[in-house]
Amino acid sequence: KGPYTIAIDGPAAAGKGTVSRAVAAHFGFAHLDTGLLYRAVGARMLLGQDPATAARELAAADLEAGDLRGPEVADAASRVAVVPEVRAALLDFQRSFARRAGGAVLDGRDIGTVICPNAEVKLFVTASAPVRAARRHAELVAAGSAISPEQVLADVRERDARDSSRTASPLVPAEDAVTIDTSDMSIDAAVDAALAVVTERR
Ligand code: C5P
């Protein structure tokens, strides 16, 4: 099997991660959650490191740090993600991953536009901000957080604004991406919709 790249972009908590894992499992492809790269750099910035240096020195062990999922790290990730040197330092790793033999699914914000403009399939998975905030709130509460729904919605909107308005690789759908709006879909329905698009292209 040769390289085959599926690019999945979209805002936070739209269902991208779940859809990406399911698509990768279905086709036997490797999966890279590129948000983790920015989260790992954000976590190092919170420890006082220079983000560009942290991005250049990023190692596999950084991605396994257990505390990358929280809201503080998410906020730090979206701050380091505006730095062009950070994005440049993470480019080669993502491109090599995308072209590995046997197929790859990458999910993030700029996969179809910047990292893999020639991806065989591009999806843009989105949902309304209130729906995404409600999903994220449920996840955080299930993980033991006492954060309020209002705070999560404010965080989601702030991160959306920062991701969409930055000059370096802003969050926008690629021209040739197929958009899946999961606002009124169950997770299973979103996964089925994504599988249908990929199956049709293959
Ligand atoms: O997807 P996730 O919420 O883990 O991403 C955290 C942050 O990393 C995003 O808000 C975004 O600012 C940044 N990011 C990015 N480009 C990507 C993936 C994530 O700028 N490809």
CSV table of C-alpha atoms and ligand atoms in Angstrom, one decimal:
chain,number,residue,atom,x,y,z
A,1,LYS,CA,0.0,0.0,0.0
A,2,GLY,CA,1.3,3.4,-0.9
A,3,PRO,CA,0.8,6.7,0.9
A,4,TYR,CA,-2.7,8.0,1.2
A,5,THR,CA,-3.6,11.1,3.2
A,6,ILE,CA,-6.9,12.0,4.8
A,7,ALA,CA,-6.9,15.6,6.2
A,8,ILE,CA,-9.5,16.4,8.8
A,9,ASP,CA,-9.7,20.0,10.0
A,10,GLY,CA,-12.2,21.9,12.2
A,11,PRO,CA,-12.6,23.9,15.4
A,12,ALA,CA,-12.3,22.5,18.9
A,13,ALA,CA,-14.9,19.9,20.1
A,14,ALA,CA,-16.6,19.5,16.7
A,15,GLY,CA,-16.0,15.7,16.8
A,16,LYS,CA,-12.9,15.8,14.7
A,17,GLY,CA,-10.9,13.5,17.1
A,18,THR,CA,-13.5,10.8,17.3
A,19,VAL,CA,-14.2,10.9,13.5
A,20,SER,CA,-10.4,10.8,12.8
A,21,ARG,CA,-9.8,7.8,15.1
A,22,ALA,CA,-12.8,5.9,13.6
A,23,VAL,CA,-11.7,6.6,10.0
A,24,ALA,CA,-8.2,5.6,10.7
A,25,ALA,CA,-9.3,2.4,12.4
A,26,HIS,CA,-11.7,1.6,9.6
A,27,PHE,CA,-9.1,1.8,6.8
A,28,GLY,CA,-6.2,0.6,8.9
A,29,PHE,CA,-4.4,3.9,8.6
A,30,ALA,CA,-2.1,5.6,11.2
A,31,HIS,CA,-3.6,8.6,13.0
A,32,LEU,CA,-1.9,11.8,14.1
A,33,ASP,CA,-3.8,14.3,16.4
A,34,THR,CA,-1.7,17.4,15.4
A,35,GLY,CA,-3.4,19.4,18.3
A,36,LEU,CA,-1.2,17.3,20.6
A,37,LEU,CA,2.0,18.8,19.1
A,38,TYR,CA,0.8,22.4,19.8
A,39,ARG,CA,-0.4,21.3,23.3
A,40,ALA,CA,3.0,19.8,24.1
A,41,VAL,CA,4.6,23.1,23.0
A,42,GLY,CA,2.0,25.0,25.1
A,43,ALA,CA,2.8,22.9,28.1
A,44,ARG,CA,6.5,23.7,27.8
A,45,MET,CA,5.7,27.4,27.5
A,46,LEU,CA,3.7,27.2,30.8
A,47,LEU,CA,6.9,25.8,32.3
A,48,GLY,CA,8.8,28.9,31.2
A,49,GLN,CA,10.4,27.7,27.9
A,50,ASP,CA,10.6,29.6,24.7
A,51,PRO,CA,7.9,28.2,22.4
A,52,ALA,CA,10.0,28.1,19.2
A,53,THR,CA,12.8,26.3,21.0
A,54,ALA,CA,10.4,23.9,22.6
A,55,ALA,CA,8.9,23.2,19.1
A,56,ARG,CA,12.3,22.5,17.6
A,57,GLU,CA,13.2,20.2,20.4
A,58,LEU,CA,9.9,18.4,20.7
A,59,ALA,CA,10.3,14.7,21.2
A,60,ALA,CA,8.0,11.7,21.3
A,61,ALA,CA,8.0,11.6,25.1
A,62,ASP,CA,6.4,15.1,25.2
A,63,LEU,CA,3.3,13.8,23.4
A,64,GLU,CA,2.8,11.2,26.1
A,65,ALA,CA,2.8,13.6,29.0
A,66,GLY,CA,-0.5,12.9,30.8
A,67,ASP,CA,-1.7,16.4,31.4
A,68,LEU,CA,-2.1,17.8,27.8
A,69,ARG,CA,-5.9,17.6,27.7
A,70,GLY,CA,-6.9,20.4,30.2
A,71,PRO,CA,-8.2,23.8,29.4
A,72,GLU,CA,-5.0,25.7,30.5
A,73,VAL,CA,-2.9,23.7,28.1
A,74,ALA,CA,-5.5,24.2,25.3
A,75,ASP,CA,-5.3,27.9,25.8
A,76,ALA,CA,-1.5,27.8,25.8
A,77,ALA,CA,-1.6,25.7,22.7
A,78,SER,CA,-3.6,28.3,20.8
A,79,ARG,CA,-1.2,31.0,21.9
A,80,VAL,CA,1.9,29.2,20.7
A,81,ALA,CA,0.1,28.2,17.5
A,82,VAL,CA,0.1,31.9,16.3
A,83,VAL,CA,4.0,31.9,16.3
A,84,PRO,CA,5.2,31.2,12.7
A,85,GLU,CA,8.5,29.7,14.0
A,86,VAL,CA,6.5,27.2,16.1
A,87,ARG,CA,4.4,26.1,13.1
A,88,ALA,CA,7.5,25.9,10.8
A,89,ALA,CA,9.3,23.6,13.3
A,90,LEU,CA,6.4,21.2,13.4
A,91,LEU,CA,5.9,21.0,9.6
A,92,ASP,CA,8.4,18.3,8.5
A,93,PHE,CA,7.2,15.8,11.2
A,94,GLN,CA,3.6,16.2,10.1
A,95,ARG,CA,4.4,15.9,6.4
A,96,SER,CA,6.5,12.8,6.8
A,97,PHE,CA,3.8,11.3,8.9
A,98,ALA,CA,1.2,12.1,6.2
A,99,ARG,CA,3.2,10.3,3.5
A,100,ARG,CA,4.1,7.2,5.4
A,101,ALA,CA,3.3,4.0,3.6
A,102,GLY,CA,0.0,2.5,4.3
A,103,GLY,CA,-2.1,5.6,4.7
A,104,ALA,CA,-2.5,8.3,7.3
A,105,VAL,CA,-5.2,10.4,8.9
A,106,LEU,CA,-4.1,13.8,10.3
A,107,ASP,CA,-6.5,16.0,12.2
A,108,GLY,CA,-6.0,19.7,13.1
A,109,ARG,CA,-6.7,23.2,11.8
A,110,ASP,CA,-4.4,23.6,8.7
A,111,ILE,CA,-3.9,20.1,7.4
A,112,GLY,CA,-5.9,20.4,4.2
A,113,THR,CA,-4.7,24.0,3.6
A,114,VAL,CA,-1.0,24.1,4.6
A,115,ILE,CA,0.4,20.8,5.8
A,116,CYS,CA,-1.1,18.5,3.1
A,117,PRO,CA,-2.6,20.6,0.3
A,118,ASN,CA,-2.5,17.5,-1.9
A,119,ALA,CA,-4.3,15.2,0.5
A,120,GLU,CA,-6.4,12.6,-1.3
A,121,VAL,CA,-9.4,13.4,0.9
A,122,LYS,CA,-10.1,16.6,2.9
A,123,LEU,CA,-12.9,16.9,5.5
A,124,PHE,CA,-13.9,20.0,7.5
A,125,VAL,CA,-15.7,18.8,10.6
A,126,THR,CA,-17.6,21.6,12.4
A,127,ALA,CA,-20.5,22.3,14.7
A,128,SER,CA,-22.1,25.4,16.2
A,129,ALA,CA,-20.2,27.0,19.2
A,130,PRO,CA,-22.9,26.3,21.8
A,131,VAL,CA,-23.0,22.6,20.7
A,132,ARG,CA,-19.3,22.3,20.8
A,133,ALA,CA,-19.1,24.0,24.2
A,134,ALA,CA,-21.8,21.7,25.6
A,135,ARG,CA,-19.9,18.6,24.5
A,136,ARG,CA,-16.6,19.9,25.9
A,137,HIS,CA,-18.3,20.8,29.2
A,138,ALA,CA,-19.7,17.3,29.5
A,139,GLU,CA,-16.2,15.9,28.9
A,140,LEU,CA,-14.5,18.1,31.4
A,141,VAL,CA,-17.2,17.4,34.1
A,142,ALA,CA,-16.8,13.7,33.4
A,143,ALA,CA,-13.1,14.1,34.0
A,144,GLY,CA,-13.8,15.7,37.4
A,145,SER,CA,-13.7,19.4,36.6
A,146,ALA,CA,-16.1,21.8,38.2
A,147,ILE,CA,-15.8,24.4,35.4
A,148,SER,CA,-19.1,26.2,34.5
A,149,PRO,CA,-20.9,25.8,31.1
A,150,GLU,CA,-20.6,29.6,30.6
A,151,GLN,CA,-16.8,29.5,31.1
A,152,VAL,CA,-16.4,26.7,28.6
A,153,LEU,CA,-18.5,28.6,26.0
A,154,ALA,CA,-16.4,31.7,26.6
A,155,ASP,CA,-13.2,29.6,26.2
A,156,VAL,CA,-14.4,27.9,23.0
A,157,ARG,CA,-15.3,31.3,21.5
A,158,GLU,CA,-12.0,32.8,22.5
A,159,ARG,CA,-10.0,29.9,21.0
A,160,ASP,CA,-12.1,30.0,17.8
A,161,ALA,CA,-11.5,33.7,17.4
A,162,ARG,CA,-7.7,33.3,17.9
A,163,ASP,CA,-7.5,30.2,15.6
A,164,SER,CA,-9.5,31.9,12.8
A,165,SER,CA,-8.0,35.4,12.9
A,166,ARG,CA,-4.3,34.6,13.1
A,167,THR,CA,-2.1,35.3,10.0
A,168,ALA,CA,-0.1,32.1,10.2
A,169,SER,CA,-2.3,29.2,8.9
A,170,PRO,CA,-5.7,30.4,10.1
A,171,LEU,CA,-8.5,27.9,10.6
A,172,VAL,CA,-10.4,28.0,7.3
A,173,PRO,CA,-11.8,25.1,5.2
A,174,ALA,CA,-9.7,24.1,2.2
A,175,GLU,CA,-11.5,25.0,-1.1
A,176,ASP,CA,-11.8,21.3,-1.9
A,177,ALA,CA,-12.8,20.1,1.6
A,178,VAL,CA,-16.1,18.3,2.2
A,179,THR,CA,-17.8,20.0,5.2
A,180,ILE,CA,-19.6,17.8,7.8
A,181,ASP,CA,-21.7,19.9,10.3
A,182,THR,CA,-22.2,17.6,13.3
A,183,SER,CA,-24.4,20.0,15.3
A,184,ASP,CA,-27.5,17.8,14.9
A,185,MET,CA,-25.6,14.5,14.5
A,186,SER,CA,-24.8,11.7,16.9
A,187,ILE,CA,-21.2,10.6,16.9
A,188,ASP,CA,-22.1,7.5,15.0
A,189,ALA,CA,-23.9,9.5,12.3
A,190,ALA,CA,-20.8,11.8,12.0
A,191,VAL,CA,-18.5,8.8,11.7
A,192,ASP,CA,-20.8,7.3,9.0
A,193,ALA,CA,-20.9,10.5,7.1
A,194,ALA,CA,-17.1,10.7,7.1
A,195,LEU,CA,-16.7,7.1,6.1
A,196,ALA,CA,-19.1,7.6,3.2
A,197,VAL,CA,-17.1,10.5,1.8
A,198,VAL,CA,-13.8,8.6,2.0
A,199,THR,CA,-15.2,5.4,0.6
A,200,GLU,CA,-16.6,7.3,-2.4
A,201,ARG,CA,-13.2,8.9,-3.1
A,202,ARG,CA,-11.1,5.7,-2.8
B,1,C5P,O1,-7.2,20.3,18.5
B,1,C5P,P1,-6.8,20.8,19.8
B,1,C5P,O2,-7.9,21.5,20.6
B,1,C5P,O3,-6.0,19.8,20.6
B,1,C5P,O4,-5.7,22.0,19.4
B,1,C5P,C1,-5.2,22.9,20.4
B,1,C5P,C2,-4.8,24.2,19.7
B,1,C5P,O5,-3.7,23.9,18.9
B,1,C5P,C3,-5.8,24.8,18.8
B,1,C5P,O6,-6.7,25.7,19.5
B,1,C5P,C4,-5.0,25.5,17.7
B,1,C5P,O7,-4.7,26.8,18.2
B,1,C5P,C5,-3.7,24.7,17.7
B,1,C5P,N1,-3.6,23.9,16.5
B,1,C5P,C6,-3.2,24.5,15.3
B,1,C5P,N2,-3.0,23.7,14.2
B,1,C5P,C7,-3.3,22.4,14.2
B,1,C5P,C8,-3.8,21.8,15.4
B,1,C5P,C9,-3.9,22.5,16.5
B,1,C5P,O8,-3.0,25.7,15.3
B,1,C5P,N3,-3.1,21.7,13.1
